[in-house]
mmCIF file of C-alpha atoms in Angstrom:
data_model
loop_
_atom_site.group_PDB
_atom_site.id
_atom_site.type_symbol
_atom_site.label_atom_id
_atom_site.label_comp_id
_atom_site.label_asym_id
_atom_site.label_seq_id
_atom_site.Cartn_x
_atom_site.Cartn_y
_atom_site.Cartn_z
ATOM 1 C CA UNK A 27 74.511 103.932 102.247
ATOM 2 C CA UNK A 28 76.502 101.470 100.132
ATOM 3 C CA UNK A 29 79.265 104.035 99.623
ATOM 4 C CA UNK A 30 79.469 104.686 103.348
ATOM 5 C CA UNK A 31 79.616 100.945 104.040
ATOM 6 C CA UNK A 32 82.391 100.474 101.471
ATOM 7 C CA UNK A 33 84.334 103.401 102.922
ATOM 8 C CA UNK A 34 84.059 101.855 106.374
ATOM 9 C CA UNK A 35 85.275 98.535 105.034
ATOM 10 C CA UNK A 36 88.273 100.137 103.349
ATOM 11 C CA UNK A 37 89.076 102.042 106.547
ATOM 12 C CA UNK A 38 89.058 98.796 108.547
ATOM 13 C CA UNK A 39 91.355 97.165 105.987
ATOM 14 C CA UNK A 40 93.798 100.071 106.120
ATOM 15 C CA UNK A 41 93.901 100.096 109.912
ATOM 16 C CA UNK A 42 94.246 96.316 110.063
ATOM 17 C CA UNK A 43 97.041 96.341 107.495
ATOM 18 C CA UNK A 44 99.018 98.735 109.691
ATOM 19 C CA UNK A 45 98.436 96.594 112.791
ATOM 20 C CA UNK A 46 99.442 93.380 111.011
ATOM 21 C CA UNK A 47 102.538 95.070 109.636
ATOM 22 C CA UNK A 48 103.583 96.215 113.102
ATOM 23 C CA UNK A 49 102.866 93.041 115.069
ATOM 24 C CA UNK A 50 102.412 90.206 112.596
ATOM 25 C CA UNK A 51 99.395 88.006 112.037
ATOM 26 C CA UNK A 52 99.509 85.848 115.146
ATOM 27 C CA UNK A 53 100.246 88.644 117.638
ATOM 28 C CA UNK A 54 97.554 90.991 116.351
ATOM 29 C CA UNK A 55 94.117 90.573 117.923
ATOM 30 C CA UNK A 56 90.712 91.668 116.703
ATOM 31 C CA UNK A 57 90.380 93.618 119.959
ATOM 32 C CA UNK A 58 93.404 95.721 119.069
ATOM 33 C CA UNK A 59 92.130 96.326 115.544
ATOM 34 C CA UNK A 60 88.723 97.288 116.949
ATOM 35 C CA UNK A 61 90.343 99.753 119.349
ATOM 36 C CA UNK A 62 92.262 101.367 116.481
ATOM 37 C CA UNK A 63 89.232 101.524 114.205
ATOM 38 C CA UNK A 64 86.859 102.748 116.889
ATOM 39 C CA UNK A 65 83.304 101.585 117.397
ATOM 40 C CA UNK A 66 82.053 98.240 118.628
ATOM 41 C CA UNK A 67 83.550 94.815 118.078
ATOM 42 C CA UNK A 68 80.165 93.712 116.730
ATOM 43 C CA UNK A 69 80.528 96.217 113.891
ATOM 44 C CA UNK A 70 83.998 94.914 113.058
ATOM 45 C CA UNK A 71 82.765 91.307 112.991
ATOM 46 C CA UNK A 72 79.844 92.377 110.812
ATOM 47 C CA UNK A 73 82.346 93.320 108.111
ATOM 48 C CA UNK A 74 84.847 90.513 108.766
ATOM 49 C CA UNK A 75 83.641 87.446 110.691
ATOM 50 C CA UNK A 76 87.146 86.411 111.777
ATOM 51 C CA UNK A 77 90.725 87.591 111.967
ATOM 52 C CA UNK A 78 91.592 85.070 109.270
ATOM 53 C CA UNK A 79 89.037 86.607 106.900
ATOM 54 C CA UNK A 80 90.302 90.096 107.664
ATOM 55 C CA UNK A 81 93.945 89.173 107.172
ATOM 56 C CA UNK A 82 93.187 87.374 103.907
ATOM 57 C CA UNK A 83 91.487 90.497 102.579
ATOM 58 C CA UNK A 84 94.432 92.639 103.686
ATOM 59 C CA UNK A 85 96.832 90.253 101.931
ATOM 60 C CA UNK A 86 94.978 90.070 98.647
ATOM 61 C CA UNK A 87 93.411 93.479 98.135
ATOM 62 C CA UNK A 88 96.614 94.963 96.684
ATOM 63 C CA UNK A 89 97.305 92.144 94.212
ATOM 64 C CA UNK A 90 93.834 90.954 93.188
ATOM 65 C CA UNK A 91 93.833 93.075 90.033
ATOM 66 C CA UNK A 92 97.212 91.674 88.990
ATOM 67 C CA UNK A 93 96.045 88.129 89.790
ATOM 68 C CA UNK A 94 93.091 88.460 87.404
ATOM 69 C CA UNK A 95 95.177 90.209 84.743
ATOM 70 C CA UNK A 96 97.612 87.295 84.615
ATOM 71 C CA UNK A 97 94.833 84.888 83.648
ATOM 72 C CA UNK A 98 93.424 87.335 81.107
ATOM 73 C CA UNK A 99 96.801 87.161 79.363
ATOM 74 C CA UNK A 100 95.913 83.695 78.016
ATOM 75 C CA UNK A 101 94.337 83.961 74.575
ATOM 76 C CA UNK A 102 92.502 80.634 74.175
ATOM 77 C CA UNK A 103 91.817 81.425 70.526
ATOM 78 C CA UNK A 104 95.479 82.018 69.652
ATOM 79 C CA UNK A 105 96.652 79.862 66.754
ATOM 80 C CA UNK A 106 99.956 79.425 68.594
ATOM 81 C CA UNK A 107 98.441 78.396 71.921
ATOM 82 C CA UNK A 108 101.838 77.278 73.212
ATOM 83 C CA UNK A 109 103.201 80.818 72.855
ATOM 84 C CA UNK A 110 100.143 82.195 74.673
ATOM 85 C CA UNK A 111 100.653 79.683 77.502
ATOM 86 C CA UNK A 112 104.348 80.555 77.727
ATOM 87 C CA UNK A 113 103.470 84.217 78.118
ATOM 88 C CA UNK A 114 100.947 83.313 80.816
ATOM 89 C CA UNK A 115 103.450 81.053 82.574
ATOM 90 C CA UNK A 116 106.082 83.761 82.789
ATOM 91 C CA UNK A 117 103.532 86.248 84.139
ATOM 92 C CA UNK A 118 102.125 83.710 86.629
ATOM 93 C CA UNK A 119 105.495 82.712 88.079
ATOM 94 C CA UNK A 120 106.603 86.344 88.255
ATOM 95 C CA UNK A 121 103.451 87.040 90.262
ATOM 96 C CA UNK A 122 103.708 83.987 92.537
ATOM 97 C CA UNK A 123 107.375 84.531 93.332
ATOM 98 C CA UNK A 124 107.217 88.254 93.887
ATOM 99 C CA UNK A 125 108.402 89.057 97.436
ATOM 100 C CA UNK A 126 104.958 89.945 98.806
ATOM 101 C CA UNK A 127 103.015 87.018 97.346
ATOM 102 C CA UNK A 128 105.771 84.570 98.245
ATOM 103 C CA UNK A 129 105.779 85.809 101.864
ATOM 104 C CA UNK A 130 101.984 85.583 102.065
ATOM 105 C CA UNK A 131 102.018 82.004 100.792
ATOM 106 C CA UNK A 132 104.678 81.012 103.314
ATOM 107 C CA UNK A 133 102.629 82.547 106.119
ATOM 108 C CA UNK A 134 99.432 80.771 105.078
ATOM 109 C CA UNK A 135 101.276 77.448 104.978
ATOM 110 C CA UNK A 136 102.936 78.033 108.358
ATOM 111 C CA UNK A 137 99.660 78.716 110.203
ATOM 112 C CA UNK A 138 97.589 76.057 108.422
ATOM 113 C CA UNK A 139 96.022 73.769 110.983
ATOM 114 C CA UNK A 140 96.071 76.501 113.611
ATOM 115 C CA UNK A 141 93.837 78.935 111.737
ATOM 116 C CA UNK A 142 91.559 79.155 108.703
ATOM 117 C CA UNK A 143 94.080 81.205 106.739
ATOM 118 C CA UNK A 144 95.438 78.195 104.858
ATOM 119 C CA UNK A 145 91.939 77.085 103.884
ATOM 120 C CA UNK A 146 91.060 80.576 102.680
ATOM 121 C CA UNK A 147 94.251 80.790 100.627
ATOM 122 C CA UNK A 148 93.507 77.392 99.096
ATOM 123 C CA UNK A 149 89.849 78.045 98.326
ATOM 124 C CA UNK A 150 90.124 81.665 97.174
ATOM 125 C CA UNK A 151 93.605 81.528 95.709
ATOM 126 C CA UNK A 152 94.601 78.057 94.533
ATOM 127 C CA UNK A 153 91.129 76.830 93.529
ATOM 128 C CA UNK A 154 90.194 80.189 92.035
ATOM 129 C CA UNK A 155 93.304 80.089 89.864
ATOM 130 C CA UNK A 156 92.517 76.538 88.781
ATOM 131 C CA UNK A 157 88.956 77.547 87.885
ATOM 132 C CA UNK A 158 90.118 80.501 85.806
ATOM 133 C CA UNK A 159 92.687 78.355 84.002
ATOM 134 C CA UNK A 160 90.142 75.576 83.447
ATOM 135 C CA UNK A 161 87.690 77.985 81.810
ATOM 136 C CA UNK A 162 90.371 79.200 79.406
ATOM 137 C CA UNK A 163 91.604 75.706 78.600
ATOM 138 C CA UNK A 164 88.018 74.542 78.039
ATOM 139 C CA UNK A 165 87.625 77.296 75.437
ATOM 140 C CA UNK A 166 90.942 76.406 73.805
ATOM 141 C CA UNK A 167 89.872 72.754 73.613
ATOM 142 C CA UNK A 168 86.534 73.729 72.112
ATOM 143 C CA UNK A 169 88.336 75.726 69.429
ATOM 144 C CA UNK A 170 90.648 72.841 68.643
ATOM 145 C CA UNK A 171 93.771 74.557 69.950
ATOM 146 C CA UNK A 172 94.277 71.747 72.472
ATOM 147 C CA UNK A 173 93.071 68.152 72.442
ATOM 148 C CA UNK A 174 89.834 67.355 74.222
ATOM 149 C CA UNK A 175 90.352 66.425 77.866
ATOM 150 C CA UNK A 176 89.048 67.268 81.322
ATOM 151 C CA UNK A 177 89.864 71.008 81.576
ATOM 152 C CA UNK A 178 89.912 70.939 85.383
ATOM 153 C CA UNK A 179 92.552 68.215 85.440
ATOM 154 C CA UNK A 180 94.436 69.980 82.641
ATOM 155 C CA UNK A 181 94.461 73.223 84.643
ATOM 156 C CA UNK A 182 95.975 71.400 87.623
ATOM 157 C CA UNK A 183 98.617 69.875 85.390
ATOM 158 C CA UNK A 184 99.412 73.253 83.827
ATOM 159 C CA UNK A 185 99.797 75.143 87.091
ATOM 160 C CA UNK A 186 101.685 72.304 88.778
ATOM 161 C CA UNK A 187 104.105 71.942 85.887
ATOM 162 C CA UNK A 188 104.878 75.643 85.991
ATOM 163 C CA UNK A 189 105.895 75.401 89.657
ATOM 164 C CA UNK A 190 107.432 71.937 89.516
ATOM 165 C CA UNK A 191 111.065 73.105 89.438
ATOM 166 C CA UNK A 192 110.565 75.721 92.156
ATOM 167 C CA UNK A 193 108.081 74.224 94.605
ATOM 168 C CA UNK A 194 110.391 72.170 96.833
ATOM 169 C CA UNK A 195 112.847 75.034 97.243
ATOM 170 C CA UNK A 196 109.911 77.332 97.990
ATOM 171 C CA UNK A 197 108.366 75.022 100.600
ATOM 172 C CA UNK A 198 111.636 74.587 102.477
ATOM 173 C CA UNK A 199 112.444 78.299 102.168
ATOM 174 C CA UNK A 200 115.758 77.846 100.393
ATOM 175 C CA UNK A 201 114.567 79.745 97.332
ATOM 176 C CA UNK A 202 116.030 83.208 96.894
ATOM 177 C CA UNK A 203 114.856 85.662 94.284
ATOM 178 C CA UNK A 204 113.848 83.908 91.078
ATOM 179 C CA UNK A 205 115.425 85.670 88.125
ATOM 180 C CA UNK A 206 113.587 86.514 84.921
ATOM 181 C CA UNK A 207 115.959 84.176 83.071
ATOM 182 C CA UNK A 208 115.117 81.237 85.362
ATOM 183 C CA UNK A 209 111.402 81.959 85.095
ATOM 184 C CA UNK A 210 111.648 81.900 81.302
ATOM 185 C CA UNK A 211 113.583 78.626 81.282
ATOM 186 C CA UNK A 212 111.279 76.961 83.821
ATOM 187 C CA UNK A 213 108.205 78.127 81.918
ATOM 188 C CA UNK A 214 109.476 76.967 78.534
ATOM 189 C CA UNK A 215 110.201 73.482 79.856
ATOM 190 C CA UNK A 216 106.823 73.259 81.637
ATOM 191 C CA UNK A 217 104.850 74.302 78.557
ATOM 192 C CA UNK A 218 106.814 71.872 76.377
ATOM 193 C CA UNK A 219 105.668 69.054 78.689
ATOM 194 C CA UNK A 220 102.104 70.376 78.826
ATOM 195 C CA UNK A 221 101.860 70.625 75.039
ATOM 196 C CA UNK A 222 103.288 67.115 74.648
ATOM 197 C CA UNK A 223 100.327 65.911 76.721
ATOM 198 C CA UNK A 224 97.574 68.257 75.547
ATOM 199 C CA UNK A 225 98.648 69.581 72.157
ATOM 200 C CA UNK A 226 96.620 68.760 69.049
ATOM 201 C CA UNK A 227 97.580 65.591 67.252
ATOM 202 C CA UNK A 228 98.911 66.476 63.824
ATOM 203 C CA UNK A 229 99.025 62.892 62.654
#
């Protein structure tokens, strides 16, 4: 029964992805998706309680594995924690500023206040990333790789520093493709600042 339910869910996601691709988020209705899927609207809402929930799942199902892999790239036990964070930073920015993820973030921002999509992106994307980073930084602090501090605050500082040179251009949509060279330079500067604040005191 579970397999059949999962297959149905994946079918709905595939059909919805096609509809959203053809008409966009705001012009696609749950009624149209229901008609394409077949069956009752009640069944559709049983799997996805709102269009926002359905669209969020469509957006993230293809990159969730990569999202998690980026955070697994941090080795909190690494003796050279700065090098580990630089590797993470380059992977994270490459992920965030890939064409698909960048477009999804712009969309969520543009419809915030008119739908729940922005809230879902914040809670399940931004906060989830902060939680994953905080867990890793907490471990690094416990091992003495970083100085003791509030790991949640440190995770916010880390992720904000990494985007600090790109965020304004991103928000105002004047940011073209971010090159690997720029990502490396931006990351190196961000981690230098982070380590100046959170690195172990050698004095």
